[in-house]
Coordinates of C-alpha atoms in Angstrom, one line a residue:
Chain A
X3 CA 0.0 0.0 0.0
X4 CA 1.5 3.5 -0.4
X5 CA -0.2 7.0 -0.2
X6 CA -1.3 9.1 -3.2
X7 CA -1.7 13.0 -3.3
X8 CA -4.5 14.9 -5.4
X9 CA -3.9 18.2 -7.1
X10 CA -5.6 19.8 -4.1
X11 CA -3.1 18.1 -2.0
X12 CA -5.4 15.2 -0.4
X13 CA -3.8 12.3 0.5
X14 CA -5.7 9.2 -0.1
X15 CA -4.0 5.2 0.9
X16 CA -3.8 2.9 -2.4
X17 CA -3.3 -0.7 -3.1
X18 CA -1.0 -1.9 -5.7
X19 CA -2.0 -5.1 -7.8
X20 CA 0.1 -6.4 -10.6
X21 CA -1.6 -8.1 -13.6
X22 CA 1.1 -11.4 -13.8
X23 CA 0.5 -14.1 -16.2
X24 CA -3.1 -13.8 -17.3
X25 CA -4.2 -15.7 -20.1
X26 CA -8.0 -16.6 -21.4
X27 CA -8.1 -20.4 -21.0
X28 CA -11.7 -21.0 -22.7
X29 CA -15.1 -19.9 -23.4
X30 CA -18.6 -21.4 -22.4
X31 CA -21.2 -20.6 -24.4
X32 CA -24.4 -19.7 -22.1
X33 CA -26.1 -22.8 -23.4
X34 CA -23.3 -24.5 -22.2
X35 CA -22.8 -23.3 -18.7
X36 CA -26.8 -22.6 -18.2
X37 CA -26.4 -19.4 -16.9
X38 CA -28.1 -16.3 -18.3
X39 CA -24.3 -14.9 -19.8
X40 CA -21.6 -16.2 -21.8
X41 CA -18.5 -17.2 -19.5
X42 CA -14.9 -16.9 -19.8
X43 CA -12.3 -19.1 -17.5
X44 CA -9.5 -17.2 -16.9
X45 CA -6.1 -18.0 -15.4
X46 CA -3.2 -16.3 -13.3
X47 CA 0.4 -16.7 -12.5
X48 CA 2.2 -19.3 -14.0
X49 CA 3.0 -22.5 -11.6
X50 CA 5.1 -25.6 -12.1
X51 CA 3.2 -28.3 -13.6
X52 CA 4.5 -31.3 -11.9
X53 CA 2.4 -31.3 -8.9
X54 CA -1.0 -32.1 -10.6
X55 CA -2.0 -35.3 -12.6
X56 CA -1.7 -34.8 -16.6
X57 CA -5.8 -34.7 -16.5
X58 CA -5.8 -30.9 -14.5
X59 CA -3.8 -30.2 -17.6
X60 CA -6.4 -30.3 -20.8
X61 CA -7.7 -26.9 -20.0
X62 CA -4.1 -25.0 -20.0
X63 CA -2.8 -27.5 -23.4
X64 CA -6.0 -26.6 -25.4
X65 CA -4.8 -22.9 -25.0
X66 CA -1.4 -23.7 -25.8
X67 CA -0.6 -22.0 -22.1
X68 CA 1.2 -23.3 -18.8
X69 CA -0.7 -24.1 -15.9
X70 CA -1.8 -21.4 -13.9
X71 CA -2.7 -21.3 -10.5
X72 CA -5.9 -19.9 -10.1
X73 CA -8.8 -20.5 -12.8
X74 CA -11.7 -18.0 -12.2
X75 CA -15.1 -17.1 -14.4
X76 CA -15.9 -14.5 -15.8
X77 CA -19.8 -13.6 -17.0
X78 CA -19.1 -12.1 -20.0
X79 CA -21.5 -10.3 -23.0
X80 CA -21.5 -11.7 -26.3
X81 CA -20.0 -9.1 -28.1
X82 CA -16.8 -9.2 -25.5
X83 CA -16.0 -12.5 -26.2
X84 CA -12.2 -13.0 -26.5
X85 CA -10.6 -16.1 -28.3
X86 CA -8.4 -18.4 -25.8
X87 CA -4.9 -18.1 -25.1
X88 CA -4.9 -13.9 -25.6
X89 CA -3.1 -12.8 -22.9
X90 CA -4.8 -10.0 -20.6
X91 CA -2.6 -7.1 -19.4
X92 CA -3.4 -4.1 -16.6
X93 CA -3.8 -1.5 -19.9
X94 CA -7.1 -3.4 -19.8
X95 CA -8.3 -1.0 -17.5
X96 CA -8.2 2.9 -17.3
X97 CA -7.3 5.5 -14.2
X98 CA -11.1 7.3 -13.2
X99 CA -13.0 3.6 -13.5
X100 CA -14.5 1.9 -10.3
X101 CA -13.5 -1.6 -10.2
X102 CA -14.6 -4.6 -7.4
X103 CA -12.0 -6.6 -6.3
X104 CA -12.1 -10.6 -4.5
X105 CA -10.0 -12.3 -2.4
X106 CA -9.6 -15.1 0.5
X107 CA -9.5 -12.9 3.3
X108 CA -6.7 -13.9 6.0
X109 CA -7.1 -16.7 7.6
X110 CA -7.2 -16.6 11.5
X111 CA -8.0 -20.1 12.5
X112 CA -10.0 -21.0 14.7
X113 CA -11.4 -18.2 16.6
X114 CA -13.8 -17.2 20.1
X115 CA -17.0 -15.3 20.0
X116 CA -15.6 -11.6 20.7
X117 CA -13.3 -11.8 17.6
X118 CA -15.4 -13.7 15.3
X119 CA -18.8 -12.0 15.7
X120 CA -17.5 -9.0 17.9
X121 CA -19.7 -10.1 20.8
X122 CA -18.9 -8.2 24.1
X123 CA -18.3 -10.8 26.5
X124 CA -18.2 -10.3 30.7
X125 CA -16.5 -7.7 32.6
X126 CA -13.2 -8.5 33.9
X127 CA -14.1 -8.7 37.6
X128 CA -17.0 -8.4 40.0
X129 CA -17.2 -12.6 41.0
X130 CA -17.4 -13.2 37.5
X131 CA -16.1 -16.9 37.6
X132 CA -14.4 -18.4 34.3
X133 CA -16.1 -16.6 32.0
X134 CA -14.7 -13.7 30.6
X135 CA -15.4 -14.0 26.6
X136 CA -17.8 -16.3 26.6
X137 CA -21.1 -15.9 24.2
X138 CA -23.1 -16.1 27.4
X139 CA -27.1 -17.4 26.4
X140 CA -27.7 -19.0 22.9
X141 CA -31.1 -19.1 22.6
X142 CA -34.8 -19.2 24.6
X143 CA -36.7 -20.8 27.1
X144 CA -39.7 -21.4 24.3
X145 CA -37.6 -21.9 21.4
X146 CA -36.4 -24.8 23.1
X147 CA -33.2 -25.5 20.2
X148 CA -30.6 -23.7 18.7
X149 CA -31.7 -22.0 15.4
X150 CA -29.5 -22.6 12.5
X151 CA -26.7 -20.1 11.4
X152 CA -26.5 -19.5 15.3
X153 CA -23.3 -17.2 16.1
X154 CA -20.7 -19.0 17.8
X155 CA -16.9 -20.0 17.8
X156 CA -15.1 -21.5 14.7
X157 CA -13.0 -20.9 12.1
X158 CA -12.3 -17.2 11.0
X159 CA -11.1 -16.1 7.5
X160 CA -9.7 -17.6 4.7
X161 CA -13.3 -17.1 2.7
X162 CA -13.7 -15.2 -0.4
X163 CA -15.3 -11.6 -0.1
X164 CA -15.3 -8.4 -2.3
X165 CA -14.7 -4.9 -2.2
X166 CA -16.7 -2.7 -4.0
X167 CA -16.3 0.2 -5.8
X168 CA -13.0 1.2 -5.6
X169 CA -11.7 3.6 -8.0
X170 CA -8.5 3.0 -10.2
X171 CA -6.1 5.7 -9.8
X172 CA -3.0 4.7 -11.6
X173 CA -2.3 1.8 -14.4
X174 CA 1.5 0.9 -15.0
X175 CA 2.0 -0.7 -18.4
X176 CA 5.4 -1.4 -18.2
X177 CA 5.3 -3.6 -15.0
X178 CA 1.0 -4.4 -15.5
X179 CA 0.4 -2.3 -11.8
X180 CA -2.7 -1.4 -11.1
X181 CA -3.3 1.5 -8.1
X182 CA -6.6 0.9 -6.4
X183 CA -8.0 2.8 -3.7
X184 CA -8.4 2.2 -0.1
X185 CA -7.7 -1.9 0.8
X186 CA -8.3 -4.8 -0.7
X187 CA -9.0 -8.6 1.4
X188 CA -6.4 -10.9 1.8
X189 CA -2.5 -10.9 2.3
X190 CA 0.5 -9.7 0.4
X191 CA 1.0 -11.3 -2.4
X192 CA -2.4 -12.9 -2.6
X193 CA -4.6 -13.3 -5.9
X194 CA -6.9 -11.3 -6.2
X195 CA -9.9 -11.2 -8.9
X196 CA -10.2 -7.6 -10.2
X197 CA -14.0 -7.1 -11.8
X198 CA -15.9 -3.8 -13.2
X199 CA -17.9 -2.6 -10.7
X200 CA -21.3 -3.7 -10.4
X201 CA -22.8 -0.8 -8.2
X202 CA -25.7 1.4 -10.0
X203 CA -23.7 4.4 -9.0
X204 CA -20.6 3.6 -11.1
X205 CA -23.1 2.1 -14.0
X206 CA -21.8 4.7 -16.3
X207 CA -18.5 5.8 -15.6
X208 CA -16.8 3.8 -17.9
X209 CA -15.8 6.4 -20.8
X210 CA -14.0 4.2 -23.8
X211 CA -12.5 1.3 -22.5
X212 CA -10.5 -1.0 -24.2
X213 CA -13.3 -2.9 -25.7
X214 CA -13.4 -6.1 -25.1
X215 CA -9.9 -6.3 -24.0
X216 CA -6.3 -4.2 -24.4
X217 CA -4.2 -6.3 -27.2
X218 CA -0.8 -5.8 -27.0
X219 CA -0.4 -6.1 -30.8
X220 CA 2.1 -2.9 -31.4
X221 CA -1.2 -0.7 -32.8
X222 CA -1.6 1.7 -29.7
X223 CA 1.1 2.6 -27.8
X224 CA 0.7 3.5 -24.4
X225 CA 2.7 5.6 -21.9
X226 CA 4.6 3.7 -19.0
X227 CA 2.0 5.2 -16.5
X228 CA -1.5 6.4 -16.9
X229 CA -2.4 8.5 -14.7
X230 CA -6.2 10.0 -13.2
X231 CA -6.9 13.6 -13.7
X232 CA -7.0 14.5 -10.2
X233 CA -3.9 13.0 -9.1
X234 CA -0.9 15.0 -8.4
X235 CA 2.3 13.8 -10.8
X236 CA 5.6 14.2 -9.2
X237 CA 6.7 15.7 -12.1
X238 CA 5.0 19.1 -11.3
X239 CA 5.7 21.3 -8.8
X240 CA 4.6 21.8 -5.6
X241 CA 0.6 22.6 -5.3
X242 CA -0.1 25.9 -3.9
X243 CA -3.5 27.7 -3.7
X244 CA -4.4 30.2 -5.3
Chain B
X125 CA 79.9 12.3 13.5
X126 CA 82.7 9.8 14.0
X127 CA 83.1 7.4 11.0
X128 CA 84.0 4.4 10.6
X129 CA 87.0 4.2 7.9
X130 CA 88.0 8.1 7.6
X131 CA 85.1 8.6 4.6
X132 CA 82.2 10.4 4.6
X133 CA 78.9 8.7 6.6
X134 CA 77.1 6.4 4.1
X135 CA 74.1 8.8 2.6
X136 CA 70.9 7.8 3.7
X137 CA 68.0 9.4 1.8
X138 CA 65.4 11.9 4.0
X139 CA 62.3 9.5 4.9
X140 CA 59.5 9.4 2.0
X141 CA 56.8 11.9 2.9
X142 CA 53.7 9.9 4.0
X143 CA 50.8 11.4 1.7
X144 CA 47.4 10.8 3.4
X145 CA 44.5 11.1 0.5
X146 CA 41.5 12.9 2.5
X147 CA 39.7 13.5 -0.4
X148 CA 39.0 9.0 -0.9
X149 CA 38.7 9.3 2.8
X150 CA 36.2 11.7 2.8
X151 CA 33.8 10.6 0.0
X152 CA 33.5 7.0 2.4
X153 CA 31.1 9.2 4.4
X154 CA 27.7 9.9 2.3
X155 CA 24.5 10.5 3.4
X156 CA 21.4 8.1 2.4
X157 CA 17.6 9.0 3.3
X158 CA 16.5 6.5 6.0
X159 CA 13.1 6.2 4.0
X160 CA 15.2 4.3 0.9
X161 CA 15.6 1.6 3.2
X162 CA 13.1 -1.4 2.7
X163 CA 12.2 -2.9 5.7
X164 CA 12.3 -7.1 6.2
X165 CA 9.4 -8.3 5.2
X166 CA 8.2 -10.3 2.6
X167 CA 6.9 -8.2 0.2
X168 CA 8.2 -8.5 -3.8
X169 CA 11.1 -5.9 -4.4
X170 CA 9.2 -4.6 -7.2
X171 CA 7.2 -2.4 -5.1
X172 CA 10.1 -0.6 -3.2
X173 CA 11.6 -0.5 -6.6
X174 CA 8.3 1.9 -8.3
X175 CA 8.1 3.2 -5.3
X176 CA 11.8 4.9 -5.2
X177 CA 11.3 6.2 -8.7
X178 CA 8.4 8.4 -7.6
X179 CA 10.6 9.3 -4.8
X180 CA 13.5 10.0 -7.3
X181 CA 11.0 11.8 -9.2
X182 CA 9.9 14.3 -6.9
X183 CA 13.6 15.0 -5.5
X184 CA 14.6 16.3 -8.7
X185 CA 11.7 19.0 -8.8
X186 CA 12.0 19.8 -5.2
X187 CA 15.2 19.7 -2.9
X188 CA 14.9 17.7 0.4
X189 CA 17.7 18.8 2.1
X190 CA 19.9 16.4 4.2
X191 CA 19.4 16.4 7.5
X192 CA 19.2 14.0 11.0
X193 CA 17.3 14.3 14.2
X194 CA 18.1 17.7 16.4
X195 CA 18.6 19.7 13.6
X196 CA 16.2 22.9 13.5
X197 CA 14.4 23.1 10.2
X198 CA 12.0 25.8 8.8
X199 CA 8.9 24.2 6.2
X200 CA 6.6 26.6 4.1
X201 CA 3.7 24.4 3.3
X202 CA 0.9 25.4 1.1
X203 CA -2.3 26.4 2.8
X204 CA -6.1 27.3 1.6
X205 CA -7.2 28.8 4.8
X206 CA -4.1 31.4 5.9
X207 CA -3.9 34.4 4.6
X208 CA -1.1 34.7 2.6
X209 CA -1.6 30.7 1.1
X210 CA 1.3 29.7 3.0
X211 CA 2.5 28.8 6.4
X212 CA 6.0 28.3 7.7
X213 CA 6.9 26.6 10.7
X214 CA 10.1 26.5 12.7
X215 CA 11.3 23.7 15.0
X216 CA 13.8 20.8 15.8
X217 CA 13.0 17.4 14.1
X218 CA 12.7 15.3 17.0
X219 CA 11.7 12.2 15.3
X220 CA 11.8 10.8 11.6
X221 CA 9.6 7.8 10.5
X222 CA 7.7 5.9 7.8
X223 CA 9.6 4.5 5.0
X224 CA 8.7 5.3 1.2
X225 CA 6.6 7.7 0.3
X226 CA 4.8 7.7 3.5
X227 CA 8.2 9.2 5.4
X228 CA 7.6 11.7 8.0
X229 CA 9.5 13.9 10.3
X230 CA 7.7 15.6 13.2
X231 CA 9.0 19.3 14.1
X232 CA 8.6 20.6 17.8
X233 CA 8.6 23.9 19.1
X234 CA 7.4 26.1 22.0
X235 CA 5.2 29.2 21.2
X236 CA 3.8 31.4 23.7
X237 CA 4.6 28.9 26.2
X238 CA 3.1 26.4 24.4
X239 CA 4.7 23.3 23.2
X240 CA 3.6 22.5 19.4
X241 CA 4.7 19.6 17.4
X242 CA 3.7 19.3 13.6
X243 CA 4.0 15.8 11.8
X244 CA 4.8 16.6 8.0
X245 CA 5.5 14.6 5.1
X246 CA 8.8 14.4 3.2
X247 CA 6.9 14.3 -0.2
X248 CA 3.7 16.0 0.2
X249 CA 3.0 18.5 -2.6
X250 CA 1.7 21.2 -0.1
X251 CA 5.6 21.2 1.0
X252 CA 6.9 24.3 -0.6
X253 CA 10.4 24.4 0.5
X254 CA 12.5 22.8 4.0
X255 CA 15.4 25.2 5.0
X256 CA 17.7 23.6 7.5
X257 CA 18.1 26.2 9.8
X258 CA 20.8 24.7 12.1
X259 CA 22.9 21.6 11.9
X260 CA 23.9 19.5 14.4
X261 CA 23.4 16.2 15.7
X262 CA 22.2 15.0 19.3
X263 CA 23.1 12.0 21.2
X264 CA 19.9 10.1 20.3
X265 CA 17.9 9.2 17.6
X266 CA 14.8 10.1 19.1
X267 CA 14.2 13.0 21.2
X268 CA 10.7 12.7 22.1
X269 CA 12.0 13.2 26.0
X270 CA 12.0 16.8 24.9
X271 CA 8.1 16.7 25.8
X272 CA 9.3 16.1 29.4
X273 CA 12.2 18.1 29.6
X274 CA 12.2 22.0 30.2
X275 CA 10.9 24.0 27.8
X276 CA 14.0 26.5 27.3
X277 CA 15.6 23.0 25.5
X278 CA 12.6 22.9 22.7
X279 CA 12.5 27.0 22.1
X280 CA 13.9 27.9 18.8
X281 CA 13.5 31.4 17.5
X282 CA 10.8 31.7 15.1
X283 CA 12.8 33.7 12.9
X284 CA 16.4 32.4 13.2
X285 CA 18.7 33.1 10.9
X286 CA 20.7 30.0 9.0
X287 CA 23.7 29.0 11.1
X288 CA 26.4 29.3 8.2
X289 CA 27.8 25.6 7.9
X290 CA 32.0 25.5 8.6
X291 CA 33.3 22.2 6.6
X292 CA 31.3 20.3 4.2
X293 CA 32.0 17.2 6.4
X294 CA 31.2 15.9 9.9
X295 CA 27.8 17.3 11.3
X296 CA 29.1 18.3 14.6
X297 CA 27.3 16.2 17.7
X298 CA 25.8 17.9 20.8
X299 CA 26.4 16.6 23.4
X300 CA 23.9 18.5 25.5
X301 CA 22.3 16.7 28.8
X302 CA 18.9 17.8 28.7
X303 CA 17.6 18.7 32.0
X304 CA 14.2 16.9 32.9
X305 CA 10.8 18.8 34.5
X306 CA 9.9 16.7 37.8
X307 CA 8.2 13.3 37.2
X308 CA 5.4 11.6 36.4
X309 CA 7.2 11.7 32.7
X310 CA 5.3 10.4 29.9
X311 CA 7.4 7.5 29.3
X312 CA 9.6 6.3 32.0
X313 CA 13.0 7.3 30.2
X314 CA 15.3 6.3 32.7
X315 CA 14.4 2.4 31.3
X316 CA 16.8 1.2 29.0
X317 CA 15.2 -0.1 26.5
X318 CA 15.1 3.9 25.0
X319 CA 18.6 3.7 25.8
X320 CA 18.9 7.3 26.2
X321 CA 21.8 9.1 26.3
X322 CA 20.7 13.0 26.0
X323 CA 19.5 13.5 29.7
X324 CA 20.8 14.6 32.8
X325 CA 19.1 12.0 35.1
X326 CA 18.8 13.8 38.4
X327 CA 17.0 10.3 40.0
X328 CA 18.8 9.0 42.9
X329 CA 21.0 5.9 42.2
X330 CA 18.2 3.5 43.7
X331 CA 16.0 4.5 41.3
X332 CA 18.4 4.7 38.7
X333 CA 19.5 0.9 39.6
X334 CA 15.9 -0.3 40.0
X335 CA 15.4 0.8 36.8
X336 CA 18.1 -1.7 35.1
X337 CA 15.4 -4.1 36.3
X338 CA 13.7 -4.3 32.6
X339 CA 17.1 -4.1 30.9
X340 CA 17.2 -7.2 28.0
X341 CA 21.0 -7.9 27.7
X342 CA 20.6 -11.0 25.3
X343 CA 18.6 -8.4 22.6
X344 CA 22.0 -7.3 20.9
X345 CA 23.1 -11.1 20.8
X346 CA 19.8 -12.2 19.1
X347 CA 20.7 -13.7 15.5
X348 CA 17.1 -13.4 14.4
X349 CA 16.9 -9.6 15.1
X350 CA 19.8 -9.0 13.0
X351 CA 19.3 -6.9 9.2
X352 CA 22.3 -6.1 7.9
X353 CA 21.5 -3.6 5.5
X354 CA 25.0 -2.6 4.3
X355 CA 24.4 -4.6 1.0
X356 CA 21.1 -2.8 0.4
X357 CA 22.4 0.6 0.6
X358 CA 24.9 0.0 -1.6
X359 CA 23.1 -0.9 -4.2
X360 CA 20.2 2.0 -3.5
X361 CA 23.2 4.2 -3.3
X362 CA 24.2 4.3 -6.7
X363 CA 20.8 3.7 -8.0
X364 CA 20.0 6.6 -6.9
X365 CA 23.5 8.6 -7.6
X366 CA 22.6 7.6 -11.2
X367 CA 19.0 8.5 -11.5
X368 CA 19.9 11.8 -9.9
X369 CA 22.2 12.6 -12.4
X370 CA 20.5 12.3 -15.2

């Protein structure tokens, strides 16, 4: 994470995320997959291909790619459809759009009530015997059971969930970086899946994207770093007010 | 001189001047930024790496002077609310943090009686210029006991005038004793793991003694603690030596 200043000198905390080995591995038609959208499979970060069986292979051969670590879908239109094996790069997306990202949160283990479900627990003294962060009652007298989805102790983290809506500042094509506001879930060095945002707010704010994807043939040619309006390049000098 | 045989004493050639080169000597001693320094951890290299060109970037617009804990700095930063769009602030940098982008210094100084202590940040735009006022080095790295100690030691002159620097070598060390207000402190500094070395301690010796109590003497022996970041440097060094330049 490192900070970021606007040209009103605002600071704001961003996330860095590099694009690293993507390749599309194969599409499903909708008929196919029975869903109401075409989908894409998608893989990232190359890994060594002796620890799985030749069968986890087919996927990664019929693109002609090597096998990736993580394979992820994509619901996909049909006019964005892109042909297997293209690689995908960070110039995909553009500083000012809003973006969702996913990732296995850290994993904490098994974990009480207070840290899991933020329960308050007993005070620390008064004659209260053994029972300091305990959850106390779980249910009724008339209920007579435990409803289901009651909360109580167990495993913490290491589950998949999304941040929404965070805006790209910054795109890299030299290194495939992406700058993402505010925090993203999971550790450093994690993988992460990087969506367009699905919030009605941000419905609209993509003007001219690289439609359906950024294709590194030698036709446009990008600068090293893209950079939002509002952010403040360290090229310039220092902002003063007017 | 008697000789030997009658003949003149053998010659014997004046000793060969020993030259001593200060000027490789003195290029040994070079200054890097604490914030270049990556800390251990295990994050990829790659980020440090983009993250010192930006640094790089914005030292070539804008000069960030050298300069180490104790010395007194004066910072114009931009501002929308003051009068004349700009602020300056004068004070002894008793603390520098944060590695990066995120690098800090905090700046203390006593106004009307009243201590102030502003946290900036190295490479903020607002920053419109850092002027070192006076150089000098203190005993510590930290001098956050100067919230304890009397306020004559944190005063500085709101408009002092640049102390015209001597050599362009050796920041000269203080060593000042600070003189301590009464306790309750806000950190008991007498303990050493602050390891201070900047105060008068006025305690008496059973305090002083009582307070070796919390000492950790295996702490400097500890393998796993070590970073030696000699290598590092070096190779930040000219990185930077070569980016700046250009």
């Amino acid at each position: 994470m490192m900070p970021i200043w606007t040209k009103s000198g605002e600071k704001h905390a961003v996330t860095l995320l590099k694009v690293q080995d993507c390749h599309v591995l194969r599409y499903v038609s909708k008929e196919e997959s029975g869903g109401k959208t075409a989908k894409l499979l998608v893989g990232g970060k190359n890994v060594s291909p002796f620890s799985k069986p030749e069968s986890a292979h087919e996927i990664f051969k019929e693109a002609g790619v090597p096998r990736k670590q993580k394979v992820t879908t994509f619901n996909v239109t049909d006019d964005a459809i892109i042909k297997p094996g293209t690689p995908l790069y960070a110039a995909h997306f553009r500083p000012g759009q809003f973006v969702d990202v996913t990732a296995k949160t850290v994993g904490k283990g098994f974990q009480g009530v207070v840290k899991r479900w933020g329960f308050k627990g007993q005070p620390a003294s008064h004659g209260q015997t053994k029972t300091h962060r305990r959850p106390g009652a779980i249910s009724t007298n008339k209920a007579a059971k435990v409803y289901r989805g009651k909360k109580m102790p167990g495993k913490m983290g290491n589950i998949y969930r999304t941040s929404f809506g965070l805006k790209v500042w910054r795109i890299n094509t030299k290194h495939d970086i992406i700058y993402v506001n505010g925090s993203v879930p999971g550790h450093t060095n994690c993988l992460v899946k990087v969506r367009d945002s699905k919030l009605p707010t941000y419905k609209d704010c993509n003007k001219n994207p690289p439609f359906p994807t950024f294709f590194a043939d030698g036709d446009e040619e990008l600068p090293e770093d893209l950079f939002d309006e509002e952010i403040f390049q360290f090229t310039d000098p220092s902002v003063t007010f007017a | 001189r008697v000789s030997s045989d009658g003949k003149p004493p053998k010659f014997q050639p004046p000793p060969k001047p020993v030259i001593i080169d200060r000027r490789t000597q003195k290029e040994e001693r070079r200054f890097l930024s604490p914030e270049f320094i990556p800390p251990r951890g295990r994050t990829d290299p790659l980020k440090y790496y983009i993250e010192r060109k930006d640094m790089i970037q914005r030292r070539k617009v804008f000069n960030i002077p050298e300069f180490y804990v104790g010395h007194v700095l004066a910072v114009t930063t931009a501002d929308p609310h003051a009068s004349d769009k700009s602020k300056r602030f004068v004070g002894i940098c008793i603390q520098r943090g944060g590695k990066g982008l995120g690098a800090t210094f905090v700046l203390r100084n006593v106004i009307e009686d009243q201590g102030v202590e502003i946290c900036y940040e190295l490479y903020s735009p607002r920053i419109q210029a850092i002027e070192v006022l006076k150089l000098e080095k203190r005993l510590d790295e930290n001098l956050m006991y100067l919230r304890d100690a009397l306020p004559e030691y944190s005063t500085f002159d709101v408009n002092m005038k640049p102390v015209p620097r001597m050599d362009h070598e050796d920041i000269p060390v203080n060593k000042l004793q600070v003189r301590m207000k009464p306790k309750p402190w806000s950190k008991r500094w007498e303990r050493p793991k602050y390891n201070i070395k900047g105060i008068k301690f006025e305690l008496p010796e059973h305090k002083m003694k009582a307070a070796q109590k919390w000492s950790q003497p295996w702490l400097e022996f500890d393998m796993l603690r070590e970073y030696d970041t000699s290598k590092i440097e070096e190779k930040i060094r000219k990185e930077l030596s070569e980016e700046l330049e250009k």
